[in-house]
Amino acid sequence: MSLNNIRININMKTKSLIFAALFICCGSFSRAQTSITVAAGDNAANPTISKYIYSHFAEHLGHGIYEGFYVGDTSHIPNTYGIRNDVIAALKKMKIAALRWPGGCFADTYHWKDGVGPRDKRPAIINKWWGGTVEDNSFGTNEFLNMCELLGADPYISGNVGSGSVQELSDWVNYVSSDSKNPMSDLRKANGRDKPWKVKFWGIGNEAWGCGGNMTPDYYSNEFRKYSTFMTNWDNDNRIYRVASGANSDDYNWTETLMKNIPNDLIEGIALHHYAIIDWGHKSSATQYTEQQYFATMKSALYMDTLVTRHSAIMDKYDPKKKVGLIVDEWGGWYDVEPGTNPGFLYQQNTMRDAMIAGATLNIFNNHCDRVRMANLAQCINVLQAVILTHGDKMILTPTYYVMEMYNVHQNATQLPLVVKSEDYILGLGKLPAISASASRDKDGVTHISLVNIDPDHAHKISLNLDGKKFSSVKGNILVSAKVQDYNSFDEPGKIAPKEFSGANLKGNNISISLPAASVVVLALN
Ligand code: AHR
């Protein structure tokens, strides 16, 4: 190597070092902050964020119903009619809006008459989808609807289309909702319930493209029309809301075919299912995941925005007045089951990753509330992305629970549109928007803004502009932990819980915020 070459090499090395230093230094100084503009002024024409976006799902699966909600009235665990008192109190505090039941895949194998009447006369069946366990039918229609009354939640029943009949489903509607003299209301009365419960929300089958019968969209459309015709608004003021089994994630053809084939007066809602999952063949551990796995899960979760936008656009073509709701009746993170647990029980822990999924997804739903009228997190207790985990008489609240509780201020509030220009969360060659947000004004005039920073490595600065209204105070709560993999366990149940947030400063019509890595914040403005 000549002397000249050496000089050139040194020069190049020095230059690239200077360049790298400048890049790192200026990069961190000039890291452009995220900007958010909220249209905070007149909101008379804005849509309402339906409280039903804050709904849940409970299937006869693993320890979701049995040991989760229901321990039976002879249990030593404090209960009301067999429903755990700790669970009732926690879900009421979270303001659970509606509860979908009994499935899921289980719904299309379920014959409701097996689950009513004296418990010792109810037949036992095999739960063929979930672990092959014996289902003794001790928790049935009366138990579910009485439980919903205790929870203050509206019931959402998934009817059996796959292996049931039109008569069976219309009988079920009559059993729970009819006031007049007929065999089904007589049966209800004989089973100890005089007054009907009046169930509004009904799913007509579940995942008809898969476990619900492997149907084509054309075939299912016809089935839906037939079932829906006989699910009438019986003899009282109960208006039934009929939800068609919807698309699997980005199966846009499913939505298009149903919207084209089903007359507007036979349908009130169409479902959508999407899970935040890396790959069905290679899921991650619920707690021991790498940042690559975290990134891939968040990418799948944020895809919900594309899904809701595109399914809504299809619905707009056939239903420009937006009469039919998009009902995202299964969503959430899906990981490997906890080591040593039954693979058919889908029991997984719940970390700050789940809080990120919940916060970001609820922001998406709030921002699309003109079409998204209900969403049901899968599933409520001990299954998938649960808000509650139980073990014997112990119960813990997960990070997802706290996000649901913090966000309940948006229920039935008026949506305030916002524009988010987010900084990126970068991992290797991949990037995702780090910040998501949604905003609303409640009936008392308080404005709430929910913010999520999914970036597990950096705090992000946000400049939040409030257009059209002056505010005099801001306060907030934050959910954050040292590591995104952190979770509440039965040994350390209080590790993660919301705390007061002091990182928001209001000056004129601007709030400057420093949002810690992997955190969820909800601000209240007066
Ligand atoms: O939530 C678990 C299962 O996921 C449901 O039973 C089914 O509808 C979906 O595939």
XYZ file of C-alpha atoms and ligand atoms in Angstrom:
536
model
C 0.000 0.000 0.000
C 1.485 3.396 -0.983
C 1.705 6.310 1.438
C -0.853 8.083 -0.684
C -3.307 5.251 -0.270
C -2.833 5.275 3.478
C -3.565 8.992 3.598
C -6.690 8.518 1.521
C -7.845 5.685 3.793
C -7.225 7.699 6.946
C -9.046 10.641 5.434
C -11.980 8.508 4.462
C -12.118 6.892 7.901
C -11.920 10.275 9.628
C -14.582 11.713 7.336
C -16.957 8.862 7.950
C -16.381 9.124 11.707
C -17.148 12.856 11.599
C -20.174 12.141 9.435
C -21.420 9.439 11.831
C -20.888 11.725 14.834
C -22.755 14.551 13.142
C -25.551 12.176 12.201
C -25.951 10.826 15.729
C -25.599 14.236 17.322
C -27.847 16.215 14.942
C -30.179 13.240 14.699
C -30.872 13.380 18.401
C -31.031 17.176 18.568
C -33.105 17.598 15.479
C -35.287 14.467 15.990
C -38.361 16.185 14.628
C -41.100 15.903 17.188
C -44.472 14.344 16.506
C -47.190 16.875 15.853
C -50.857 16.317 16.591
C -53.651 18.736 15.752
C -57.007 18.185 17.418
C -60.125 19.866 16.015
C -61.305 20.741 19.509
C -63.923 23.339 18.596
C -67.556 22.964 17.590
C -68.427 19.277 17.482
C -72.186 19.206 16.936
C -71.884 17.248 13.691
C -69.240 14.780 14.866
C -70.024 11.080 15.352
C -70.348 9.462 18.775
C -67.786 6.905 19.923
C -70.105 4.034 20.743
C -69.568 2.603 24.199
C -69.821 -0.801 22.523
C -66.317 -0.331 21.090
C -65.373 -1.205 24.685
C -66.950 -4.666 24.591
C -65.557 -8.098 25.336
C -65.835 -11.726 24.353
C -66.245 -14.849 26.505
C -66.239 -18.255 24.864
C -66.639 -21.705 26.349
C -62.893 -22.158 26.006
C -60.314 -23.177 28.595
C -60.894 -21.299 31.850
C -62.743 -18.393 30.268
C -66.201 -19.223 31.565
C -65.566 -21.999 34.086
C -63.171 -20.775 36.839
C -62.938 -17.400 35.080
C -66.435 -15.961 35.387
C -68.276 -18.896 36.866
C -67.349 -20.976 39.903
C -70.835 -22.218 40.795
C -72.924 -21.175 43.769
C -71.405 -23.796 46.092
C -67.846 -22.513 45.611
C -65.795 -21.151 48.542
C -64.826 -18.255 46.244
C -67.186 -15.360 47.037
C -69.834 -15.326 44.320
C -73.293 -14.166 43.351
C -75.361 -16.915 41.710
C -72.038 -18.654 40.942
C -70.356 -15.597 39.338
C -67.144 -14.470 41.074
C -67.689 -11.241 43.017
C -64.125 -10.002 42.382
C -64.660 -10.375 38.633
C -68.022 -8.599 38.725
C -66.534 -5.656 40.636
C -63.503 -5.355 38.341
C -65.475 -5.523 35.090
C -68.047 -3.017 36.333
C -65.250 -0.635 37.301
C -63.728 -1.023 33.827
C -67.213 -0.297 32.389
C -67.561 -3.397 30.244
C -70.139 -2.356 27.635
C -71.242 -5.647 26.063
C -70.215 -9.290 26.296
C -70.221 -11.689 23.348
C -70.999 -15.341 24.151
C -70.852 -18.427 23.778
C -68.261 -18.361 20.953
C -66.281 -18.252 18.741
C -65.986 -21.600 17.070
C -67.856 -23.113 20.014
C -71.002 -21.172 19.032
C -71.596 -23.215 15.883
C -71.579 -26.429 17.906
C -73.758 -25.101 20.724
C -77.405 -26.063 21.140
C -78.845 -23.630 23.628
C -81.603 -25.916 24.896
C -78.834 -28.148 26.368
C -78.022 -25.268 28.706
C -81.394 -24.365 30.211
C -83.574 -25.970 32.875
C -82.495 -27.891 35.978
C -78.706 -28.289 35.959
C -78.758 -31.961 36.861
C -80.857 -32.672 33.776
C -78.595 -30.830 31.339
C -76.662 -33.128 28.990
C -72.866 -33.102 28.937
C -71.148 -32.633 25.583
C -67.567 -32.603 24.325
C -66.078 -29.207 23.525
C -64.604 -30.362 20.253
C -62.851 -27.101 19.349
C -61.140 -26.364 22.604
C -59.234 -29.184 24.258
C -61.906 -31.910 23.931
C -63.051 -31.221 27.494
C -66.431 -32.174 28.900
C -68.874 -29.289 28.811
C -71.530 -29.989 31.409
C -73.713 -27.077 30.307
C -73.996 -25.799 33.871
C -73.433 -22.303 32.522
C -76.152 -21.613 29.968
C -78.497 -18.899 28.758
C -80.056 -17.963 32.117
C -76.658 -17.895 33.834
C -75.178 -15.750 31.061
C -78.011 -13.235 30.913
C -78.261 -12.935 34.696
C -74.495 -12.385 34.747
C -74.790 -9.600 32.173
C -77.331 -7.923 34.443
C -74.864 -8.134 37.352
C -72.112 -6.675 35.154
C -74.298 -3.930 33.698
C -73.214 -5.185 30.246
C -75.399 -5.745 27.213
C -75.432 -9.367 26.052
C -74.360 -10.214 22.511
C -75.315 -13.797 21.639
C -73.642 -15.690 18.787
C -76.181 -18.000 17.202
C -75.458 -21.436 15.777
C -75.709 -21.474 11.991
C -73.086 -24.135 11.230
C -74.827 -27.050 12.978
C -78.083 -25.454 14.114
C -81.337 -24.558 12.449
C -83.408 -21.472 11.744
C -86.058 -22.761 14.150
C -83.509 -23.282 16.928
C -82.155 -19.749 16.608
C -85.541 -18.075 16.313
C -86.669 -20.076 19.375
C -83.663 -18.713 21.257
C -84.599 -15.149 20.345
C -88.126 -15.847 21.545
C -86.940 -17.517 24.776
C -84.930 -14.494 25.864
C -87.026 -11.659 24.434
C -90.678 -12.549 24.108
C -93.364 -11.176 26.421
C -96.347 -12.935 24.903
C -97.777 -16.394 25.540
C -95.887 -18.912 23.411
C -93.919 -22.133 24.038
C -90.552 -20.395 24.397
C -91.639 -17.713 26.843
C -93.472 -20.448 28.783
C -90.227 -22.423 28.899
C -88.345 -19.390 30.205
C -90.967 -18.860 32.890
C -90.816 -22.522 33.858
C -87.053 -22.047 34.224
C -87.579 -19.324 36.781
C -87.421 -16.145 34.747
C -90.677 -14.321 34.252
C -89.575 -11.105 32.632
C -87.700 -11.355 29.305
C -84.132 -10.029 29.179
C -84.613 -8.455 25.736
C -81.332 -9.262 24.000
C -80.523 -6.774 21.255
C -77.255 -8.038 19.714
C -77.264 -11.338 17.796
C -74.498 -12.845 15.713
C -75.733 -15.070 12.911
C -72.956 -17.663 12.937
C -69.248 -17.174 13.557
C -66.395 -17.376 11.053
C -68.720 -18.953 8.494
C -65.710 -19.055 6.141
C -63.916 -21.431 8.597
C -64.939 -23.217 11.806
C -68.525 -22.009 11.322
C -69.105 -24.191 8.276
C -66.440 -23.491 5.621
C -68.981 -21.648 3.492
C -68.428 -19.463 0.472
C -69.557 -15.829 0.812
C -72.364 -16.381 -1.691
C -73.666 -19.423 0.138
C -73.410 -17.719 3.533
C -75.227 -14.625 2.224
C -78.238 -16.792 1.434
C -78.055 -18.539 4.789
C -77.867 -15.163 6.503
C -80.926 -13.879 4.616
C -82.913 -16.904 5.701
C -81.884 -16.789 9.383
C -82.274 -13.047 9.585
C -85.809 -13.182 8.197
C -86.964 -15.298 11.131
C -85.135 -13.299 13.796
C -87.793 -10.671 14.144
C -88.371 -7.953 16.677
C -90.836 -10.031 18.562
C -93.701 -8.529 20.433
C -92.095 -5.740 22.381
C -89.869 -2.771 21.934
C -86.694 -4.817 21.644
C -85.067 -3.957 18.325
C -82.774 -6.756 17.273
C -79.342 -5.943 15.874
C -78.339 -8.762 13.511
C -74.613 -9.193 12.856
C -73.386 -11.196 9.870
C -70.328 -13.375 10.287
C -67.636 -11.213 8.737
C -64.313 -11.322 6.985
C -61.114 -12.921 8.122
C -58.711 -9.938 8.204
C -58.173 -8.748 4.618
C -60.732 -10.946 2.859
C -62.344 -7.914 1.223
C -64.279 -10.131 -1.168
C -66.219 -11.518 1.811
C -67.427 -8.057 2.833
C -68.147 -7.054 -0.762
C -70.220 -10.187 -1.448
C -72.248 -9.883 1.744
C -72.926 -6.187 1.260
C -73.998 -6.833 -2.338
C -76.221 -9.829 -1.573
C -77.913 -8.931 1.711
C -80.734 -6.359 1.589
C -80.178 -3.431 3.913
C -83.318 -4.124 5.937
C -82.141 -7.618 6.952
C -78.795 -6.638 8.430
C -77.607 -4.193 11.079
C -73.955 -5.199 11.424
C -71.196 -7.082 9.669
C -68.296 -8.558 11.606
C -64.532 -8.515 11.108
C -61.939 -10.672 12.873
C -58.272 -9.786 13.050
C -55.659 -10.946 15.557
C -52.258 -9.334 16.117
C -50.084 -12.328 15.378
C -46.629 -12.779 13.917
C -47.283 -15.967 12.003
C -49.766 -18.753 12.812
C -46.948 -21.297 12.522
C -44.416 -19.300 14.575
C -46.090 -17.327 17.289
C -43.998 -15.752 20.040
C -43.929 -16.408 23.743
C -46.341 -14.097 25.551
C -43.576 -12.807 27.836
C -40.121 -13.841 26.543
C -40.119 -12.110 23.172
C -37.415 -10.312 21.239
C -37.719 -6.779 19.936
C -38.082 -8.216 16.411
C -41.085 -10.221 17.620
C -42.479 -7.164 19.383
C -42.116 -5.118 16.208
C -43.806 -7.809 14.077
C -46.718 -8.056 16.536
C -47.219 -4.286 16.544
C -47.112 -4.233 12.748
C -49.900 -6.787 12.674
C -51.882 -4.817 15.291
C -51.550 -1.504 13.419
C -52.745 -3.235 10.251
C -56.196 -2.912 11.821
C -56.252 0.677 10.512
C -55.896 -0.492 6.906
C -58.475 -3.228 7.453
C -61.080 -0.933 8.958
C -60.468 1.723 6.292
C -60.792 -0.707 3.389
C -63.734 -2.725 4.713
C -65.505 0.574 5.498
C -64.879 1.847 1.958
C -66.555 -1.282 0.560
C -69.485 -0.815 2.931
C -69.763 2.850 1.891
C -70.438 1.757 -1.707
C -73.523 -0.233 -0.715
C -74.539 1.666 2.392
C -73.550 5.319 1.966
C -75.746 6.354 4.902
C -73.739 4.050 7.163
C -76.718 2.189 8.540
C -74.781 -1.076 8.844
C -72.103 -1.145 11.543
C -68.675 -2.733 11.249
C -68.461 -4.992 14.304
C -64.895 -6.078 15.078
C -66.065 -8.883 17.311
C -62.684 -10.579 17.721
C -59.368 -8.743 18.037
C -56.253 -8.848 20.203
C -52.792 -10.411 20.499
C -52.376 -14.151 20.032
C -49.196 -15.860 21.296
C -47.971 -19.281 22.404
C -49.810 -20.648 25.427
C -47.985 -20.459 28.763
C -45.551 -23.380 29.145
C -47.191 -26.422 30.707
C -50.771 -25.332 29.971
C -53.253 -27.084 27.691
C -52.642 -25.851 24.111
C -56.412 -25.942 23.550
C -57.027 -23.465 26.377
C -55.213 -20.479 24.807
C -53.996 -19.232 28.178
C -51.369 -16.505 27.806
C -49.805 -13.850 30.048
C -50.312 -10.193 29.223
C -47.418 -7.729 29.099
C -46.970 -4.078 28.220
C -46.958 -5.263 24.570
C -50.648 -6.013 25.080
C -51.181 -2.550 26.516
C -49.616 -1.155 23.318
C -51.936 -3.287 21.164
C -54.978 -2.264 23.188
C -54.203 1.456 23.213
C -53.290 1.689 19.543
C -56.244 -0.453 18.415
C -58.775 1.455 20.503
C -57.414 4.676 18.984
C -58.072 3.195 15.533
C -61.636 2.250 16.479
C -62.327 5.649 18.053
C -61.066 7.366 14.918
C -63.323 5.176 12.736
C -66.387 5.368 14.982
C -68.566 6.545 12.093
C -68.530 2.885 10.952
C -67.085 0.825 13.828
C -70.020 0.467 16.231
C -68.800 -2.407 18.390
C -65.562 -4.260 19.067
C -64.988 -7.270 21.310
C -61.546 -7.948 22.690
C -60.665 -11.650 22.607
C -61.098 -12.780 25.279
C -62.201 -11.431 28.620
C -60.757 -13.827 31.234
C -57.910 -16.403 31.080
C -58.006 -16.688 27.268
C -55.807 -14.850 24.698
C -55.489 -11.086 25.430
C -57.400 -11.189 28.681
C -58.187 -8.265 30.944
C -58.343 -10.594 33.963
C -56.410 -13.718 34.930
C -57.594 -15.965 37.741
C -55.958 -18.729 39.731
C -58.116 -20.380 42.373
C -59.447 -17.547 44.497
C -56.793 -15.114 43.211
C -57.408 -12.599 40.456
C -55.052 -10.193 38.690
C -55.758 -7.273 36.415
C -53.586 -7.158 33.296
C -52.044 -4.107 31.589
C -54.828 -4.482 28.995
C -57.423 -4.087 31.765
C -55.885 -0.772 32.751
C -55.895 0.529 29.174
C -59.587 -0.367 28.884
C -60.264 1.374 32.163
C -58.262 4.499 31.258
C -59.994 4.710 27.859
C -63.537 4.291 29.182
C -63.831 8.097 29.222
C -64.365 7.854 25.448
C -67.522 5.740 25.842
C -70.465 7.515 24.210
C -68.403 10.715 23.932
C -68.320 12.883 20.826
C -65.354 12.141 18.618
C -62.925 14.978 17.929
C -61.024 14.482 14.678
C -57.265 14.783 14.792
C -54.274 14.654 12.490
C -51.152 12.864 13.731
C -47.795 13.382 12.022
C -45.825 10.763 13.873
C -42.139 10.160 14.249
C -41.083 6.629 13.388
C -40.298 3.704 15.600
C -37.366 2.217 13.692
C -36.022 -1.309 14.040
C -33.381 -2.350 11.508
C -34.846 -1.614 8.115
C -38.409 -1.574 9.408
C -40.390 1.382 10.651
C -43.813 2.001 12.131
C -45.490 5.207 13.280
C -44.473 5.492 16.933
C -47.406 7.581 18.118
C -51.140 7.086 17.809
C -53.927 9.147 19.318
C -57.671 9.703 19.527
C -59.792 12.397 21.156
C -63.341 12.982 22.339
C -65.516 15.315 24.401
C -67.773 13.793 27.043
C -71.251 14.902 28.098
C -69.798 17.120 30.848
C -67.673 18.999 28.314
C -64.351 17.409 29.348
C -62.002 16.719 26.429
C -59.965 13.503 26.578
C -56.978 12.664 24.436
C -55.460 9.181 24.488
C -51.882 8.751 23.320
C -49.725 5.683 22.748
C -45.980 5.501 22.127
C -45.233 1.995 20.873
C -41.485 2.691 20.574
C -39.908 0.565 23.340
C -36.531 2.315 23.043
C -37.243 6.054 22.987
C -39.444 8.621 24.623
C -41.067 10.839 21.968
C -41.769 14.535 22.152
C -45.182 15.643 20.981
C -46.460 19.074 20.096
C -50.229 18.916 20.455
C -52.209 21.804 18.964
C -55.753 22.446 20.080
C -57.747 24.080 17.353
C -60.942 26.003 18.038
C -61.204 25.934 21.845
C -59.286 27.336 24.787
C -58.401 25.172 27.783
C -57.161 26.167 31.208
C -55.949 22.886 32.689
C -54.573 19.500 31.746
C -54.081 16.414 33.853
C -53.540 12.787 32.976
C -52.714 9.183 33.780
C -49.972 6.986 32.409
C -49.436 3.237 32.097
C -45.748 2.394 31.720
C -43.191 -0.067 33.053
C -39.416 -0.465 32.924
C -39.552 -3.073 30.156
C -42.153 -3.786 27.505
C -41.980 -7.455 28.553
C -43.155 -6.603 32.092
C -46.440 -8.028 33.379
C -48.534 -8.464 36.494
C -48.165 -11.901 38.019
C -49.868 -13.664 40.912
C -46.650 -13.032 42.912
C -46.479 -9.370 41.919
C -50.014 -8.344 40.978
C -49.445 -4.601 41.379
C -46.292 -4.238 39.290
C -48.108 -2.351 36.527
C -50.941 0.084 37.257
C -51.819 3.591 36.047
C -50.109 6.536 37.726
C -50.547 10.259 37.538
C -48.829 11.765 34.493
C -47.054 15.082 34.869
C -45.335 15.280 31.483
C -47.917 17.462 29.709
C -47.556 21.268 29.736
C -50.317 23.505 28.477
C -49.327 26.902 27.039
C -51.938 28.824 25.068
C -53.415 26.414 22.555
C -50.463 24.024 22.654
C -49.563 21.117 24.905
C -45.993 19.853 24.880
C -45.672 16.267 25.954
C -42.818 13.890 26.504
C -44.270 10.432 26.081
C -42.070 7.735 27.668
C -41.064 4.624 25.734
C -43.853 2.019 25.478
C -46.456 4.018 27.331
C -50.165 4.825 27.210
C -51.410 8.207 28.426
C -54.910 9.629 28.703
C -55.200 13.398 29.202
C -58.227 15.268 30.531
C -58.570 18.916 29.452
C -60.819 21.556 30.928
O -60.930 -16.540 20.006
C -60.532 -17.849 19.687
C -61.078 -18.297 18.350
O -60.541 -17.501 17.328
C -62.557 -18.172 18.164
O -63.243 -19.258 18.685
C -62.703 -18.128 16.673
O -63.833 -17.412 16.256
C -61.413 -17.492 16.216
O -60.838 -18.168 15.174
